[in-house]
Amino acid sequence: MSDIDGRAVAKALRAEVAAEAARLRAEGIVPTLAVVVPTDDEGTAWYVRSIRKAAEKEGIDCRVEHLKAAPPNSVGLDEIVAKLQELSADPAVHGVICQTPLPEGVTLSQVGGYISPFKDVDGANSESLGRLAAGLRTFAPATAAAVLELLKREDLTLEGAKAVVVGRSTVVGKPAALLLLNESATVTVCHSRTKDLAAVCREADVLVAAVGRAGMIGADFVKPGATVIDVGTNPTEDGGLVGDVDYEAVAPIAGRLTPVPGGVGPVTTALLLRHTVVAAELTKTHG
Amino acid sequence: MSDIDGRAVAKALRAEVAAEAARLRAEGIVPTLAVVVPTDDEGTAWYVRSIRKAAEKEGIDCRVEHLKAAPPNSVGLDEIVAKLQELSADPAVHGVICQTPLPEGVTLSQVGGYISPFKDVDGANSESLGRLAAGLRTFAPATAAAVLELLKREDLTLEGAKAVVVGRSTVVGKPAALLLLNESATVTVCHSRTKDLAAVCREADVLVAAVGRAGMIGADFVKPGATVIDVGTNPTEDGGLVGDVDYEAVAPIAGRLTPVPGGVGPVTTALLLRHTVVAAELTKTHG
């Protein structure tokens, strides 16, 4: 088994992003990513700091918009929508993302529609998802795009491969399945209602785990030699992160496996940045 | 094996549509479907006549907009877009569909974006498809919706069932797969690049054939007792229609099977009409 090195892929991608950002700056365009943070979640705060740090390192301005409500109230749908509309209309902003978790009763699909598709660098607008399904040019959710980026850099053929995606979320499972389908894999989407999940997964040449349950993909889920992409980022009690794949159990069986941390995560961040410079580039033609 | 009677389902649906159309007319709203026809294809002309006849029978006005170019020119993208925008803005029109085939170089995904999602009764706008993928309220393409309508009226459990969709088109295969996923089936999408297609199909509790190749789904593609939905409508030399399923071969094996004609087709037309009255109903709140 060989580890798929997400950090190395991210490094290569970020070098390309930095070069592109420098080119844009030389033309007077400062690529800018706006991150809307509607809650006080600690995990989110950590993640947003890491995005900002990464962005600024590669020459992208990062504007964090932390929405606050007077306690005990939480930020409402209207305020999130207003901020997303404002940023979508602001010519100095090229990429807009809205961080989860959202306040209770608010869904990402609901607010995503207020992010301009031209700035929707994390594919939260259902129009972006529809364009993805239709095979049109669009921004895919960065995590789903990271799954494909990692697969395409490996020496394997996706065309005709059996791909199984475990998880059917709108942000990861479904877009990853659609991207794999665009690459001509035969794609199966599994979820909590799937019967004999291990047997279905064992058919996979490419297995994508995106369920959010620590270590649930064990040895009996994996065909010998399969490529396994672990999207899970489950916090451990000691402040670490583990994936959805039981790494120790699966490593001897899989052909290739992404570690957690160091797999999908860094590539996701790098692709958010790449999407932002692409969006900045688009302003030259779309204004 | 028992035939799934699409004509009976369509009849029941159309009775509901007629009642709803009568209610709307009593309120002064004349439900209206506009059909844009951008080419002179004979098959299309036949289909459009059948939609118009069905619509008018159930109390829906049908406005056929046949776009014509002076020969040898064909209708251009601009003219189609202008017509779709005009109809999308016309308060007297509730549903808008654009018939295929389109002129060379024009795709449905390209023009679909100009149909207002509120009037997009055949789900041609990629925003509609994205909303479907995100599990939001939207109009699914009528053919994909017909597949689900037929399945939901049968005495079978989609939750946890293995569903295999053969064909990955934007108008049928992908939306049918997304609808099945929303019903918690475990869904596999196959296509021309799938290896050992018969073996993959033989796993299916529910098999949806949407490839457009006469009789390609033979006996060896079907698990005994499976439910088979045949979306194919392939013209025969003698002016008839046959499905993608080899009916004679599969009938002894399948538990249930839709015939062609008389299966998905009439339900598709009925759902176009249902979508139109729903869209007319929507104007009361959305204007």
GROMACS .gro file of N, CA, C and O in nm, chain B residues 189-251:
model
  252
  476VAL      N    1  -2.509   0.436  -1.146
  476VAL     CA    2  -2.531   0.488  -1.282
  476VAL      C    3  -2.430   0.422  -1.377
  476VAL      O    4  -2.309   0.430  -1.355
  477CYS      N    5  -2.484   0.356  -1.480
  477CYS     CA    6  -2.401   0.289  -1.581
  477CYS      C    7  -2.413   0.364  -1.714
  477CYS      O    8  -2.505   0.443  -1.733
  478HIS      N    9  -2.322   0.334  -1.804
  478HIS     CA   10  -2.320   0.403  -1.933
  478HIS      C   11  -2.230   0.325  -2.028
  478HIS      O   12  -2.185   0.214  -1.996
  479SER      N   13  -2.202   0.386  -2.142
  479SER     CA   14  -2.127   0.316  -2.248
  479SER      C   15  -1.989   0.267  -2.204
  479SER      O   16  -1.934   0.176  -2.264
  480ARG      N   17  -1.930   0.327  -2.102
  480ARG     CA   18  -1.797   0.287  -2.058
  480ARG      C   19  -1.799   0.183  -1.945
  480ARG      O   20  -1.695   0.140  -1.899
  481THR      N   21  -1.918   0.147  -1.901
  481THR     CA   22  -1.930   0.050  -1.792
  481THR      C   23  -1.883  -0.088  -1.838
  481THR      O   24  -1.918  -0.133  -1.947
  482LYS      N   25  -1.803  -0.150  -1.752
  482LYS     CA   26  -1.754  -0.284  -1.785
  482LYS      C   27  -1.853  -0.389  -1.736
  482LYS      O   28  -1.906  -0.377  -1.626
  483ASP      N   29  -1.873  -0.492  -1.815
  483ASP     CA   30  -1.965  -0.600  -1.782
  483ASP      C   31  -2.100  -0.546  -1.736
  483ASP      O   32  -2.147  -0.574  -1.624
  484LEU      N   33  -2.160  -0.471  -1.825
  484LEU     CA   34  -2.285  -0.402  -1.794
  484LEU      C   35  -2.394  -0.500  -1.748
  484LEU      O   36  -2.467  -0.473  -1.653
  485ALA      N   37  -2.401  -0.615  -1.815
  485ALA     CA   38  -2.507  -0.712  -1.780
  485ALA      C   39  -2.495  -0.753  -1.633
  485ALA      O   40  -2.595  -0.760  -1.561
  486ALA      N   41  -2.372  -0.778  -1.587
  486ALA     CA   42  -2.352  -0.822  -1.449
  486ALA      C   43  -2.392  -0.713  -1.350
  486ALA      O   44  -2.452  -0.741  -1.246
  487VAL      N   45  -2.360  -0.588  -1.383
  487VAL     CA   46  -2.397  -0.478  -1.293
  487VAL      C   47  -2.550  -0.466  -1.288
  487VAL      O   48  -2.609  -0.453  -1.181
  488CYS      N   49  -2.614  -0.475  -1.404
  488CYS     CA   50  -2.760  -0.463  -1.410
  488CYS      C   51  -2.829  -0.578  -1.336
  488CYS      O   52  -2.935  -0.560  -1.277
  489ARG      N   53  -2.766  -0.696  -1.340
  489ARG     CA   54  -2.825  -0.814  -1.277
  489ARG      C   55  -2.832  -0.802  -1.125
  489ARG      O   56  -2.898  -0.879  -1.058
  490GLU      N   57  -2.760  -0.704  -1.069
  490GLU     CA   58  -2.767  -0.678  -0.924
  490GLU      C   59  -2.891  -0.599  -0.885
  490GLU      O   60  -2.923  -0.585  -0.767
  491ALA      N   61  -2.957  -0.541  -0.984
  491ALA     CA   62  -3.060  -0.440  -0.956
  491ALA      C   63  -3.193  -0.499  -0.910
  491ALA      O   64  -3.245  -0.592  -0.973
  492ASP      N   65  -3.247  -0.441  -0.803
  492ASP     CA   66  -3.387  -0.466  -0.768
  492ASP      C   67  -3.476  -0.382  -0.859
  492ASP      O   68  -3.586  -0.422  -0.895
  493VAL      N   69  -3.426  -0.261  -0.892
  493VAL     CA   70  -3.497  -0.170  -0.982
  493VAL      C   71  -3.401  -0.131  -1.093
  493VAL      O   72  -3.293  -0.078  -1.067
  494LEU      N   73  -3.439  -0.162  -1.215
  494LEU     CA   74  -3.352  -0.134  -1.330
  494LEU      C   75  -3.421  -0.031  -1.420
  494LEU      O   76  -3.535  -0.052  -1.462
  495VAL      N   77  -3.350   0.079  -1.446
  495VAL     CA   78  -3.405   0.184  -1.532
  495VAL      C   79  -3.320   0.190  -1.658
  495VAL      O   80  -3.199   0.217  -1.651
  496ALA      N   81  -3.381   0.163  -1.772
  496ALA     CA   82  -3.308   0.162  -1.898
  496ALA      C   83  -3.335   0.290  -1.974
  496ALA      O   84  -3.448   0.317  -2.012
  497ALA      N   85  -3.231   0.370  -1.992
  497ALA     CA   86  -3.245   0.499  -2.061
  497ALA      C   87  -3.123   0.524  -2.148
  497ALA      O   88  -3.046   0.617  -2.127
  498VAL      N   89  -3.106   0.435  -2.246
  498VAL     CA   90  -2.988   0.443  -2.332
  498VAL      C   91  -3.020   0.484  -2.475
  498VAL      O   92  -2.937   0.539  -2.544
  499GLY      N   93  -3.142   0.452  -2.519
  499GLY     CA   94  -3.176   0.484  -2.657
  499GLY      C   95  -3.122   0.384  -2.758
  499GLY      O   96  -3.085   0.421  -2.869
  500ARG      N   97  -3.115   0.256  -2.717
  500ARG     CA   98  -3.075   0.151  -2.812
  500ARG      C   99  -3.176   0.038  -2.806
  500ARG      O  100  -3.189  -0.029  -2.703
  501ALA      N  101  -3.244   0.017  -2.915
  501ALA     CA  102  -3.356  -0.079  -2.919
  501ALA      C  103  -3.315  -0.216  -2.868
  501ALA      O  104  -3.219  -0.276  -2.917
  502GLY      N  105  -3.386  -0.264  -2.768
  502GLY     CA  106  -3.373  -0.402  -2.721
  502GLY      C  107  -3.238  -0.439  -2.661
  502GLY      O  108  -3.208  -0.557  -2.645
  503MET      N  109  -3.156  -0.342  -2.623
  503MET     CA  110  -3.022  -0.381  -2.575
  503MET      C  111  -3.023  -0.447  -2.437
  503MET      O  112  -2.930  -0.518  -2.401
  504ILE      N  113  -3.126  -0.424  -2.358
  504ILE     CA  114  -3.134  -0.488  -2.226
  504ILE      C  115  -3.201  -0.625  -2.242
  504ILE      O  116  -3.323  -0.635  -2.255
  505GLY      N  117  -3.118  -0.727  -2.244
  505GLY     CA  118  -3.167  -0.863  -2.267
  505GLY      C  119  -3.188  -0.938  -2.137
  505GLY      O  120  -3.174  -0.882  -2.026
  506ALA      N  121  -3.220  -1.065  -2.151
  506ALA     CA  122  -3.251  -1.150  -2.036
  506ALA      C  123  -3.137  -1.154  -1.935
  506ALA      O  124  -3.160  -1.156  -1.813
  507ASP      N  125  -3.014  -1.153  -1.983
  507ASP     CA  126  -2.899  -1.166  -1.892
  507ASP      C  127  -2.870  -1.038  -1.814
  507ASP      O  128  -2.779  -1.035  -1.732
  508PHE      N  129  -2.948  -0.933  -1.838
  508PHE     CA  130  -2.930  -0.807  -1.763
  508PHE      C  131  -3.023  -0.800  -1.642
  508PHE      O  132  -3.018  -0.702  -1.567
  509VAL      N  133  -3.110  -0.897  -1.626
  509VAL     CA  134  -3.221  -0.879  -1.532
  509VAL      C  135  -3.223  -0.989  -1.425
  509VAL      O  136  -3.222  -1.108  -1.457
  510LYS      N  137  -3.226  -0.945  -1.300
  510LYS     CA  138  -3.239  -1.038  -1.188
  510LYS      C  139  -3.383  -1.088  -1.183
  510LYS      O  140  -3.476  -1.009  -1.201
  511PRO      N  141  -3.405  -1.217  -1.159
  511PRO     CA  142  -3.542  -1.266  -1.150
  511PRO      C  143  -3.623  -1.186  -1.048
  511PRO      O  144  -3.577  -1.164  -0.936
  512GLY      N  145  -3.739  -1.140  -1.091
  512GLY     CA  146  -3.826  -1.065  -1.001
  512GLY      C  147  -3.803  -0.916  -0.998
  512GLY      O  148  -3.877  -0.842  -0.932
  513ALA      N  149  -3.700  -0.867  -1.067
  513ALA     CA  150  -3.668  -0.724  -1.064
  513ALA      C  151  -3.779  -0.640  -1.129
  513ALA      O  152  -3.856  -0.690  -1.213
  514THR      N  153  -3.785  -0.515  -1.089
  514THR     CA  154  -3.876  -0.419  -1.152
  514THR      C  155  -3.798  -0.343  -1.259
  514THR      O  156  -3.692  -0.287  -1.229
  515VAL      N  157  -3.848  -0.344  -1.380
  515VAL     CA  158  -3.774  -0.286  -1.493
  515VAL      C  159  -3.856  -0.173  -1.555
  515VAL      O  160  -3.972  -0.194  -1.594
  516ILE      N  161  -3.794  -0.054  -1.560
  516ILE     CA  162  -3.860   0.062  -1.621
  516ILE      C  163  -3.786   0.094  -1.750
  516ILE      O  164  -3.666   0.122  -1.749
  517ASP      N  165  -3.860   0.089  -1.858
  517ASP     CA  166  -3.800   0.106  -1.991
  517ASP      C  167  -3.831   0.247  -2.042
  517ASP      O  168  -3.944   0.278  -2.077
  518VAL      N  169  -3.728   0.332  -2.046
  518VAL     CA  170  -3.746   0.471  -2.087
  518VAL      C  171  -3.727   0.487  -2.238
  518VAL      O  172  -3.763   0.588  -2.297
  519GLY      N  173  -3.672   0.386  -2.301
  519GLY     CA  174  -3.640   0.395  -2.443
  519GLY      C  175  -3.763   0.413  -2.531
  519GLY      O  176  -3.869   0.357  -2.505
  520THR      N  177  -3.748   0.497  -2.632
  520THR     CA  178  -3.852   0.510  -2.736
  520THR      C  179  -3.780   0.515  -2.869
  520THR      O  180  -3.749   0.621  -2.921
  521ASN      N  181  -3.751   0.396  -2.920
  521ASN     CA  182  -3.675   0.386  -3.043
  521ASN      C  183  -3.770   0.357  -3.159
  521ASN      O  184  -3.846   0.260  -3.153
  522PRO      N  185  -3.767   0.440  -3.263
  522PRO     CA  186  -3.858   0.418  -3.376
  522PRO      C  187  -3.820   0.291  -3.453
  522PRO      O  188  -3.702   0.260  -3.467
  523THR      N  189  -3.920   0.218  -3.497
  523THR     CA  190  -3.895   0.100  -3.580
  523THR      C  191  -3.919   0.136  -3.726
  523THR      O  192  -3.978   0.240  -3.757
  524GLU      N  193  -3.874   0.047  -3.814
  524GLU     CA  194  -3.886   0.076  -3.957
  524GLU      C  195  -4.030   0.088  -4.003
  524GLU      O  196  -4.061   0.163  -4.095
  525ASP      N  197  -4.119   0.014  -3.936
  525ASP     CA  198  -4.260   0.018  -3.978
  525ASP      C  199  -4.339   0.128  -3.906
  525ASP      O  200  -4.462   0.125  -3.904
  526GLY      N  201  -4.267   0.226  -3.848
  526GLY     CA  202  -4.336   0.340  -3.789
  526GLY      C  203  -4.381   0.320  -3.646
  526GLY      O  204  -4.451   0.403  -3.590
  527GLY      N  205  -4.340   0.210  -3.585
  527GLY     CA  206  -4.376   0.186  -3.444
  527GLY      C  207  -4.267   0.234  -3.350
  527GLY      O  208  -4.175   0.307  -3.389
  528LEU      N  209  -4.281   0.194  -3.224
  528LEU     CA  210  -4.185   0.232  -3.120
  528LEU      C  211  -4.144   0.107  -3.043
  528LEU      O  212  -4.230   0.025  -3.009
  529VAL      N  213  -4.015   0.094  -3.014
  529VAL     CA  214  -3.973  -0.012  -2.921
  529VAL      C  215  -3.882   0.049  -2.814
  529VAL      O  216  -3.821   0.153  -2.835
  530GLY      N  217  -3.876  -0.018  -2.701
  530GLY     CA  218  -3.797   0.031  -2.590
  530GLY      C  219  -3.652  -0.014  -2.595
  530GLY      O  220  -3.606  -0.072  -2.693
  531ASP      N  221  -3.580   0.016  -2.488
  531ASP     CA  222  -3.441  -0.029  -2.474
  531ASP      C  223  -3.434  -0.172  -2.423
  531ASP      O  224  -3.329  -0.234  -2.425
  532VAL      N  225  -3.550  -0.221  -2.375
  532VAL     CA  226  -3.556  -0.355  -2.319
  532VAL      C  227  -3.611  -0.452  -2.424
  532VAL      O  228  -3.707  -0.419  -2.494
  533ASP      N  229  -3.547  -0.566  -2.434
  533ASP     CA  230  -3.597  -0.672  -2.521
  533ASP      C  231  -3.715  -0.737  -2.448
  533ASP      O  232  -3.699  -0.827  -2.366
  534TYR      N  233  -3.834  -0.686  -2.478
  534TYR     CA  234  -3.954  -0.721  -2.400
  534TYR      C  235  -3.978  -0.872  -2.393
  534TYR      O  236  -3.999  -0.928  -2.285
  535GLU      N  237  -3.974  -0.937  -2.507
  535GLU     CA  238  -4.005  -1.081  -2.511
  535GLU      C  239  -3.908  -1.160  -2.424
  535GLU      O  240  -3.947  -1.255  -2.356
  536ALA      N  241  -3.780  -1.120  -2.426
  536ALA     CA  242  -3.678  -1.194  -2.351
  536ALA      C  243  -3.685  -1.165  -2.202
  536ALA      O  244  -3.664  -1.254  -2.118
  537VAL      N  245  -3.716  -1.039  -2.167
  537VAL     CA  246  -3.710  -0.998  -2.026
  537VAL      C  247  -3.841  -1.028  -1.951
  537VAL      O  248  -3.839  -1.056  -1.831
  538ALA      N  249  -3.953  -1.027  -2.023
  538ALA     CA  250  -4.083  -1.047  -1.958
  538ALA      C  251  -4.089  -1.172  -1.869
  538ALA      O  252  -4.142  -1.166  -1.758
   0.00000   0.00000   0.00000
